[in-house]
PDB file of C-alpha atoms in Angstrom:
ATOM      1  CA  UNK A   1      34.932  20.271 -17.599  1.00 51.00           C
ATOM      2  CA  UNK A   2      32.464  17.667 -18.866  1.00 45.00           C
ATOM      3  CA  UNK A   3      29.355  18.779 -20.679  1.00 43.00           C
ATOM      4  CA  UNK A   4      27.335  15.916 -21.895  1.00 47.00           C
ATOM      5  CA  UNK A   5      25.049  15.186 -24.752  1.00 44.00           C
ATOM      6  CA  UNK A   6      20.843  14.701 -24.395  1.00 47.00           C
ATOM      7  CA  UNK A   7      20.652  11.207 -25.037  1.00 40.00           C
ATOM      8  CA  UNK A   8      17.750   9.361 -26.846  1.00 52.00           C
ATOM      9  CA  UNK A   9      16.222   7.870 -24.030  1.00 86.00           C
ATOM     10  CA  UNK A  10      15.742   7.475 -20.410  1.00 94.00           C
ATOM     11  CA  UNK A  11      17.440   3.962 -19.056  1.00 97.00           C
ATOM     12  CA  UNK A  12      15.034   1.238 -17.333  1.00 97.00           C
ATOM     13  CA  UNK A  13      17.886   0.396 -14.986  1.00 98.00           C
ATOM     14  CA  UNK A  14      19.257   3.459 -13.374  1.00 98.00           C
ATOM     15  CA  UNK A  15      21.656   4.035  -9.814  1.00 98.00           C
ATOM     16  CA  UNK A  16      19.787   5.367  -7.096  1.00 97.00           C
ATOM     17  CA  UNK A  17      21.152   8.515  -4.973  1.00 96.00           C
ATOM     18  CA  UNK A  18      19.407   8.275  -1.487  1.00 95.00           C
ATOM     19  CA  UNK A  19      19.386  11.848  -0.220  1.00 93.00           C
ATOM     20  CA  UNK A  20      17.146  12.644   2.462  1.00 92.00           C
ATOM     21  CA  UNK A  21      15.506  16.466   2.153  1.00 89.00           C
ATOM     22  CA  UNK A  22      16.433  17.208  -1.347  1.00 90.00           C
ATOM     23  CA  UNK A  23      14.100  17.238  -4.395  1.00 94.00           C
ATOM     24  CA  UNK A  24      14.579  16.759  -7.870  1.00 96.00           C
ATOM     25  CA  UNK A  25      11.700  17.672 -10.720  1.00 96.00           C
ATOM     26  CA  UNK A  26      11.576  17.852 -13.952  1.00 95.00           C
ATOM     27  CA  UNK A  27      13.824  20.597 -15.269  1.00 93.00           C
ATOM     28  CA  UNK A  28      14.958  21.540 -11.971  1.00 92.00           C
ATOM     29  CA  UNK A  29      18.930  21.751 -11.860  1.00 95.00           C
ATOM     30  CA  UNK A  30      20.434  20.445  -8.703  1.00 95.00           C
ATOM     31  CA  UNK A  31      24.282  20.723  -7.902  1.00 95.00           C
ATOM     32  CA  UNK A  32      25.691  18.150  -6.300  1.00 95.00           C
ATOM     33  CA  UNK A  33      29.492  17.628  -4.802  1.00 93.00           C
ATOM     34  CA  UNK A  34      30.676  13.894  -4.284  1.00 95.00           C
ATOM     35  CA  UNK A  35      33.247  12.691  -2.617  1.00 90.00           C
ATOM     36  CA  UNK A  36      32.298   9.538  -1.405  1.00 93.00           C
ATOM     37  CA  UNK A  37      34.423   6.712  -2.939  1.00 95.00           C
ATOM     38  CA  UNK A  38      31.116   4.832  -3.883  1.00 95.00           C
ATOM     39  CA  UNK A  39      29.250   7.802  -5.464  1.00 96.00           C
ATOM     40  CA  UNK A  40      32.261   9.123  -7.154  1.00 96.00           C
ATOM     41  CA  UNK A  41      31.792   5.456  -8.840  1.00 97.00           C
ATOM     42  CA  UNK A  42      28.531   6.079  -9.516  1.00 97.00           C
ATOM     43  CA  UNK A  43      29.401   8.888 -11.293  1.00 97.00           C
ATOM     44  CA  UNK A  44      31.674   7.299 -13.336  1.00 97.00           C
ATOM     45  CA  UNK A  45      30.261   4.962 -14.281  1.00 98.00           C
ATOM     46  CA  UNK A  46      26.929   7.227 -15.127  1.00 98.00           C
ATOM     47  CA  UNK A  47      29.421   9.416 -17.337  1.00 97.00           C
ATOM     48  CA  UNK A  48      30.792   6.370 -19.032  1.00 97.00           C
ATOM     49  CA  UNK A  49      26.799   5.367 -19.822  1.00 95.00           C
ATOM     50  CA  UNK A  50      23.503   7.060 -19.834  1.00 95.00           C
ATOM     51  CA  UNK A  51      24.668   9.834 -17.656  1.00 97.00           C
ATOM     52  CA  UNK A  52      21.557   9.490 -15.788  1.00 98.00           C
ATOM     53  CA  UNK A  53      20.824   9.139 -12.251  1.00 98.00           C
ATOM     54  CA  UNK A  54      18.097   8.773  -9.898  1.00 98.00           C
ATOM     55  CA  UNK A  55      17.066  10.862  -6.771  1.00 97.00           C
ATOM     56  CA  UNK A  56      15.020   9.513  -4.320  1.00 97.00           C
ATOM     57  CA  UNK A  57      14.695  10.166  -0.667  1.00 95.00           C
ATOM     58  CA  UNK A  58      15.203   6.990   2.430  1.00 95.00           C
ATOM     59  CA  UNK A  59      11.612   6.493   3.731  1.00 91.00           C
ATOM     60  CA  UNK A  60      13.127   6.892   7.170  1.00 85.00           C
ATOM     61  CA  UNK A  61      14.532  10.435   7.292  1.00 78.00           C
ATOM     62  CA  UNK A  62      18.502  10.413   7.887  1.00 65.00           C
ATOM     63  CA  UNK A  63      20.473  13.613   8.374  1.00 56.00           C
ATOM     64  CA  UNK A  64      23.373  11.366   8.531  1.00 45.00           C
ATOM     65  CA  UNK A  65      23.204  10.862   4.416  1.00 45.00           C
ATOM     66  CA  UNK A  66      26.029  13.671   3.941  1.00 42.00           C
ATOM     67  CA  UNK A  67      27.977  12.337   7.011  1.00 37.00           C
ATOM     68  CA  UNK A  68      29.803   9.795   5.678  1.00 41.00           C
ATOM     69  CA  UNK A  69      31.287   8.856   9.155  1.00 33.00           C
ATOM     70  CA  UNK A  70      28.100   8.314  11.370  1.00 33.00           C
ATOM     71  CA  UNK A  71      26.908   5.443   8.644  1.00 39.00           C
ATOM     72  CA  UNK A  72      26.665   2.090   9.984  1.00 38.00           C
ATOM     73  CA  UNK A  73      26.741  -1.280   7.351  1.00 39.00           C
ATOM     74  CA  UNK A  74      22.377  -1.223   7.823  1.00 47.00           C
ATOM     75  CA  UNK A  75      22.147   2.767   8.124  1.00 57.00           C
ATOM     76  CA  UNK A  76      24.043   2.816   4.224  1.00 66.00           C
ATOM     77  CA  UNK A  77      21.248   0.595   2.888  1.00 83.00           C
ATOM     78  CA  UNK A  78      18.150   2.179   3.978  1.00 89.00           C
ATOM     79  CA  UNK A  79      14.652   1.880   2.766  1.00 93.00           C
ATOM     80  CA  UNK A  80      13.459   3.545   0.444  1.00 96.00           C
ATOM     81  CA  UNK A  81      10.312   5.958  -1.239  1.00 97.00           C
ATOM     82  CA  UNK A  82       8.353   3.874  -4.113  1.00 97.00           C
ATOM     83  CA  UNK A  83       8.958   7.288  -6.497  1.00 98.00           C
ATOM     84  CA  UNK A  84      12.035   9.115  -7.261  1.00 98.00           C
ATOM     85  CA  UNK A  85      13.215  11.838 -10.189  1.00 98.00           C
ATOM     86  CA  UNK A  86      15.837  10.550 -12.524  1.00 98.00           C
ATOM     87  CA  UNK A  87      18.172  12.969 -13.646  1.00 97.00           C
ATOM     88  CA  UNK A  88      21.141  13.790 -16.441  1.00 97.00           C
ATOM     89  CA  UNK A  89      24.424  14.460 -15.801  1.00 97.00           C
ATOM     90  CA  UNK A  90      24.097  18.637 -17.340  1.00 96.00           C
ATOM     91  CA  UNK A  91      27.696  19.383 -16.502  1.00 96.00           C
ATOM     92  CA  UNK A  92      30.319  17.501 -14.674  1.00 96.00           C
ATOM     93  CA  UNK A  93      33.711  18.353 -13.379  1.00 96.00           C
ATOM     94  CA  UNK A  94      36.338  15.995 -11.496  1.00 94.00           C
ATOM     95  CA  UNK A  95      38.663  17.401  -9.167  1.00 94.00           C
ATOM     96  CA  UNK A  96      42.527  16.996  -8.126  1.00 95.00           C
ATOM     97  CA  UNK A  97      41.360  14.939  -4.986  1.00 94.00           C
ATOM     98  CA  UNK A  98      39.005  12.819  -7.369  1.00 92.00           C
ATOM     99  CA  UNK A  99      35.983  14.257  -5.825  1.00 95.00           C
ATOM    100  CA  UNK A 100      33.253  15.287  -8.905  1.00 96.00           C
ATOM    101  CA  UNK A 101      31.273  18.627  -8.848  1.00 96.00           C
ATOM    102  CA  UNK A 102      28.178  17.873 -10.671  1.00 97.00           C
ATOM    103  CA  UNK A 103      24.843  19.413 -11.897  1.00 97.00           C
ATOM    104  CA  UNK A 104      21.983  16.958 -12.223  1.00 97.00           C
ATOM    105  CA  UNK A 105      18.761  18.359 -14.505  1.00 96.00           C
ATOM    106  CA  UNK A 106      15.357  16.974 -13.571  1.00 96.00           C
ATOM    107  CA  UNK A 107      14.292  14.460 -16.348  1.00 97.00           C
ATOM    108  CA  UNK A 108      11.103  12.130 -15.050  1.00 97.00           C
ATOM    109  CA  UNK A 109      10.034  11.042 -11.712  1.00 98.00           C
ATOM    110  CA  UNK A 110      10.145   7.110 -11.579  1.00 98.00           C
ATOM    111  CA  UNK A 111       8.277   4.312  -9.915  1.00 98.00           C
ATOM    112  CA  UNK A 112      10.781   1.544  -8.303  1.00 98.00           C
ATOM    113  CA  UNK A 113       9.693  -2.086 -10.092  1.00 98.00           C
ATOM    114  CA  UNK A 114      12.795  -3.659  -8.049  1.00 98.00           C
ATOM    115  CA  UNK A 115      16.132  -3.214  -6.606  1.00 97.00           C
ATOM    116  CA  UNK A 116      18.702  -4.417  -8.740  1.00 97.00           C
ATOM    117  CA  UNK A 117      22.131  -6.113  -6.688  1.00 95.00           C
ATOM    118  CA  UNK A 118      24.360  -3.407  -5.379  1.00 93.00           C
ATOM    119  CA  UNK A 119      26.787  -2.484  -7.792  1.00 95.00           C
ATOM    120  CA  UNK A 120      30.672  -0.789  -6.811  1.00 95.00           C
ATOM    121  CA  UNK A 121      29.092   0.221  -3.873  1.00 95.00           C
ATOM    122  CA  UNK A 122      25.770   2.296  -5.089  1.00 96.00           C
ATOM    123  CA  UNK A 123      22.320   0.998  -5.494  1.00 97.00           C
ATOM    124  CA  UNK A 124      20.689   0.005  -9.255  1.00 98.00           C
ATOM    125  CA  UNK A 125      16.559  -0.182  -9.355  1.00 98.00           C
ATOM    126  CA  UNK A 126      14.414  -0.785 -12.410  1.00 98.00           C
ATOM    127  CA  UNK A 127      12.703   2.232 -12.940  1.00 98.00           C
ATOM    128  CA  UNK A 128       8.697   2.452 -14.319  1.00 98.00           C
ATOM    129  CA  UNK A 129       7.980   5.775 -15.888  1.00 98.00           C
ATOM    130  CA  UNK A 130       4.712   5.149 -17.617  1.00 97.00           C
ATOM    131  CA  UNK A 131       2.765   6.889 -14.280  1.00 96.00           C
ATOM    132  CA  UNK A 132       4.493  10.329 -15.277  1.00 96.00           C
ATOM    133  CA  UNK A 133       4.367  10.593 -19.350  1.00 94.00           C
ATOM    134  CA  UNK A 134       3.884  14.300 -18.690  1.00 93.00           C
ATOM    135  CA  UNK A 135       7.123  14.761 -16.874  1.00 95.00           C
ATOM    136  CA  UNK A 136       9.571  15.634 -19.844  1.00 93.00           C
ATOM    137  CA  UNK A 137       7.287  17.905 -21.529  1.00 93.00           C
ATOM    138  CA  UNK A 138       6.224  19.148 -17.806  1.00 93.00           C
ATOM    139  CA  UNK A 139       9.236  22.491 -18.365  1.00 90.00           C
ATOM    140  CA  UNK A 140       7.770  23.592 -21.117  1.00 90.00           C
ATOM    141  CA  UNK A 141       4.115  23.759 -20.125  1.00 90.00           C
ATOM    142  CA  UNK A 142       2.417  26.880 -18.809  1.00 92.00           C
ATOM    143  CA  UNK A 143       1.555  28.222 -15.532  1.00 94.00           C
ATOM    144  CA  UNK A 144       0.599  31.954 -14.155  1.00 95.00           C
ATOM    145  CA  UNK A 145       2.859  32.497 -11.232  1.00 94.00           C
ATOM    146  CA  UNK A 146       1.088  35.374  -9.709  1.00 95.00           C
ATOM    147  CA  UNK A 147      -0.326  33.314  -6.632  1.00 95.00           C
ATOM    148  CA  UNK A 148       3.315  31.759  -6.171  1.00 95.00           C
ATOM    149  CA  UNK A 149       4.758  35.169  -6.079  1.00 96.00           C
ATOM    150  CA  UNK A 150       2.198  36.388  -3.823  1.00 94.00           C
ATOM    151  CA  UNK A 151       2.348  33.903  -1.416  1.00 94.00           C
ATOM    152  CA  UNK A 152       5.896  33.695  -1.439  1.00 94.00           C
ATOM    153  CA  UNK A 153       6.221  37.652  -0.983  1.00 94.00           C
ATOM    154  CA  UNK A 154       3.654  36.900   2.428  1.00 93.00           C
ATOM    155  CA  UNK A 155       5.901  33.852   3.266  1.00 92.00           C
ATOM    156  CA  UNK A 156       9.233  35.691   3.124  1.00 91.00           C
ATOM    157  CA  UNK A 157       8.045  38.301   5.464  1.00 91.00           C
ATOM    158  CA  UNK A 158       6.682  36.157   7.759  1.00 88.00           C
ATOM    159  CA  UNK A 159       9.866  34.057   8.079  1.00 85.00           C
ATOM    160  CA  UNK A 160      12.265  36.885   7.470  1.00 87.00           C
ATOM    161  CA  UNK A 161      13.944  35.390   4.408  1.00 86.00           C
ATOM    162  CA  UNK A 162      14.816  37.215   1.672  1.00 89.00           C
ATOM    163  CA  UNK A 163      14.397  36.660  -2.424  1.00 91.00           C
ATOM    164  CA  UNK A 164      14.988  38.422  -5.866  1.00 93.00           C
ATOM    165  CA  UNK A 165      11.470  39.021  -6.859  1.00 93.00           C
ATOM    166  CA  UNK A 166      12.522  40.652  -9.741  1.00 93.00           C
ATOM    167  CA  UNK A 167      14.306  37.492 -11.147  1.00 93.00           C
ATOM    168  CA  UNK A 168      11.765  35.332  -9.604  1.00 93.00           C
ATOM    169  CA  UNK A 169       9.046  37.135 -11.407  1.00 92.00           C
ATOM    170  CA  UNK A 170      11.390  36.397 -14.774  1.00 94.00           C
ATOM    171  CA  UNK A 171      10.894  32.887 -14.290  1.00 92.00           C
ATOM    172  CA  UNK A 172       8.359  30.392 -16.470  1.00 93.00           C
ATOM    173  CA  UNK A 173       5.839  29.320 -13.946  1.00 94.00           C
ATOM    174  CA  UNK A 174       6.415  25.856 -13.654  1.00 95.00           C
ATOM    175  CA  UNK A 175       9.909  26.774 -13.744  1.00 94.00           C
ATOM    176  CA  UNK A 176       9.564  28.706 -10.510  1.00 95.00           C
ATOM    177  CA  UNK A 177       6.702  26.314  -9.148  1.00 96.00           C
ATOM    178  CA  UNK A 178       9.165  23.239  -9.366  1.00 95.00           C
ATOM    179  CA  UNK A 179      12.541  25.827  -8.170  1.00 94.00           C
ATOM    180  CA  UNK A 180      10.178  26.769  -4.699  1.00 95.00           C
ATOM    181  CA  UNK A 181       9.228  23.438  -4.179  1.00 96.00           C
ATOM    182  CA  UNK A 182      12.687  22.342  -4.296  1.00 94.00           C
ATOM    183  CA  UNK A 183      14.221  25.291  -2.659  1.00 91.00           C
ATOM    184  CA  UNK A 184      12.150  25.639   0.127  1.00 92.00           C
ATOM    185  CA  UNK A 185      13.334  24.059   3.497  1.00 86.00           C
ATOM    186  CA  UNK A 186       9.806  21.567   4.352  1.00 91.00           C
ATOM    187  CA  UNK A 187      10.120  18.633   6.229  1.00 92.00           C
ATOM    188  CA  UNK A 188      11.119  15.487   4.001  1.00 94.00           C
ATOM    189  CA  UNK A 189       7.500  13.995   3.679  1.00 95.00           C
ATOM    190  CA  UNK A 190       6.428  16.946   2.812  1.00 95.00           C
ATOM    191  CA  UNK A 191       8.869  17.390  -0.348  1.00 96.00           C
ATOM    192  CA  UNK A 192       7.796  13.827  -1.260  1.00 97.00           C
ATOM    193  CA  UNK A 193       4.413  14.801  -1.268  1.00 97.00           C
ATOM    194  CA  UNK A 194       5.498  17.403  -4.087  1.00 97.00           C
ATOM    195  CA  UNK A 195       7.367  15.034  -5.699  1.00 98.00           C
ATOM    196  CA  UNK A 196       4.498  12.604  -6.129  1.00 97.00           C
ATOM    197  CA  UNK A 197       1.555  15.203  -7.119  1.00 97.00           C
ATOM    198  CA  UNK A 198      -0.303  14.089 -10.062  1.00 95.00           C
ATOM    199  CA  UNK A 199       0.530  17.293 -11.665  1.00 94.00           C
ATOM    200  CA  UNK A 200       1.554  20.563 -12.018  1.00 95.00           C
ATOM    201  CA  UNK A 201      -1.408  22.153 -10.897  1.00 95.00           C
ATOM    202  CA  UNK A 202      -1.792  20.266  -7.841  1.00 97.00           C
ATOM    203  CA  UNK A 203       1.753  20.492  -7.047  1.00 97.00           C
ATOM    204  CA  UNK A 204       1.212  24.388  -6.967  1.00 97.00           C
ATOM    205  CA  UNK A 205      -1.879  23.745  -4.687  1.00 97.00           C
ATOM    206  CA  UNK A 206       0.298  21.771  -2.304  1.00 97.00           C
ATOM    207  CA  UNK A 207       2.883  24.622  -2.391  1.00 97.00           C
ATOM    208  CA  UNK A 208       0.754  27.295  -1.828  1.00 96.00           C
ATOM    209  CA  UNK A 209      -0.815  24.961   1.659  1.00 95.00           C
ATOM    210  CA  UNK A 210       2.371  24.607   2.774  1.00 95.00           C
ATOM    211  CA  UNK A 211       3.481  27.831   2.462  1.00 92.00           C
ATOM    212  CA  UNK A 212       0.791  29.086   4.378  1.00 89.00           C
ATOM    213  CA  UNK A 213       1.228  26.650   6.921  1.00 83.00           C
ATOM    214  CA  UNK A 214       4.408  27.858   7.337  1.00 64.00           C
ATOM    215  CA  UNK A 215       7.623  26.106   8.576  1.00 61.00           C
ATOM    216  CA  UNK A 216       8.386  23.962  11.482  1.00 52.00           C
ATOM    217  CA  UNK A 217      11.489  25.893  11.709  1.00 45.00           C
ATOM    218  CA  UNK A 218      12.813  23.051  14.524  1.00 44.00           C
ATOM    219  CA  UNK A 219      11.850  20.280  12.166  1.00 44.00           C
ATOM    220  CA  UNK A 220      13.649  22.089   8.673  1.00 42.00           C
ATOM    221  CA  UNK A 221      17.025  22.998  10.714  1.00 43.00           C
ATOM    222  CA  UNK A 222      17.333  18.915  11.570  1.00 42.00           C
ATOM    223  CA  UNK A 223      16.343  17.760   7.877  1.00 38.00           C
ATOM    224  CA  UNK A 224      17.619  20.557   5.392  1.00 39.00           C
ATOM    225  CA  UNK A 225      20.558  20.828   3.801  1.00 40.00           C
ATOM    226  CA  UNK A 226      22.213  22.175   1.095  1.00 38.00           C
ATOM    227  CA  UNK A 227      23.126  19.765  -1.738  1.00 39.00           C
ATOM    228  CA  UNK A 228      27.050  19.392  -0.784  1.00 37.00           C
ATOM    229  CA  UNK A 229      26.866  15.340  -0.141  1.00 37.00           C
ATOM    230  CA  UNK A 230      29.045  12.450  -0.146  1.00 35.00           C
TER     231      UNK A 230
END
């Protein structure tokens, strides 16, 4: 088991992690498995360095990102959304078969200046982060989760899923804000649009829409997942 240190500063040149349907913010924690021979050298190479990578979703949704066999030489290069979340390596553990189970915590969201040559396989950008100076203060800040809580209580029953309201209610509220936003199977534009609000406060807004909007439950069976990837 590998538990890193905080380092000083965020890295202008990050890798990229192209993962249609899942969403990193700032403070979230997002376990990942890899076991793709390119990742698994992004992760090494992350763990020998910054430990930081960045999440961002192909502008083209692709359920075929975890399925390493349907990937075709111009489906493993795919476009990609302007704004992504870097993250740190929070824990890291490699296993007998060389695959690495790995928890990524939410750091900043990130503007793409450029893509960077391909490097052992993964994809390098230079990253901006002077849109989002909030971002690694953003866990700390404070927000009444009573209308989360509410709507989620209406939104559970309605879609017959169930929660621990009693933890839930536990939470900090951006901690839960950012958690539901990330937890929560909406379509991938839709948890881009989260990504990319100005704020906390209007991410909640967004949240709150969409949760009364409800689910295409069609569209979230095709694009969700949970984060076991290659």
């Amino acid at each position: 088991m590998t538990i890193t240190q905080e380092p000083q500063e965020i890295p202008t040149i990050i890798p990229v992690f192209p993962l249609t349907g899942s969403l990193l913010l700032p403070g979230n924690l997002l376990p990942l498995n890899i076991f793709e021979p390119r990742y698994r050298n992004m992760v090494a190479d992350a763990l020998a360095g910054s430990q930081h990578i960045g999440l961002i979703q192909p502008l083209v949704p692709r359920q075929d990102n975890w399925v390493a066999e349907a990937e075709s030489a111009s489906q493993s290069h795919p476009e990609l959304y302007p704004i992504g979340c870097v993250g740190k390596i929070d824990r890291s553990e490699q296993q007998p078969d060389g695959r690495y189970v790995i928890v990524l915590r939410g750091i900043s969201r990130f503007r793409i200046v450029r893509e960077l040559p391909m490097w052992r396989g993964y994809r390098q950008v230079e990253a901006d982060y002077s849109a989002f100076p909030g971002d690694e203060l953003e866990p700390a800040s404070l927000l009444n989760p009573a209308r989360l809580l509410r709507a989620l209580r209406t939104f559970s029953e309605t879609h017959g899923l169930e929660f621990d309201f009693d933890l839930l209610g536990s939470l900090p509220g951006v901690i839960l804000l950012n958690g539901l936003a990330a937890a929560l199977p909406f379509r991938p534009a839709e948890k881009q649009a989260l990504l990319e609000a100005p704020g906390t406060l209007e991410r909640e807004e967004l949240l709150l829409t969409l949760m009364g909007m409800g689910l295409d439950t069609q569209s979230a069976d095709e694009y969700y997942s949970p984060p076991t990837v290659h």
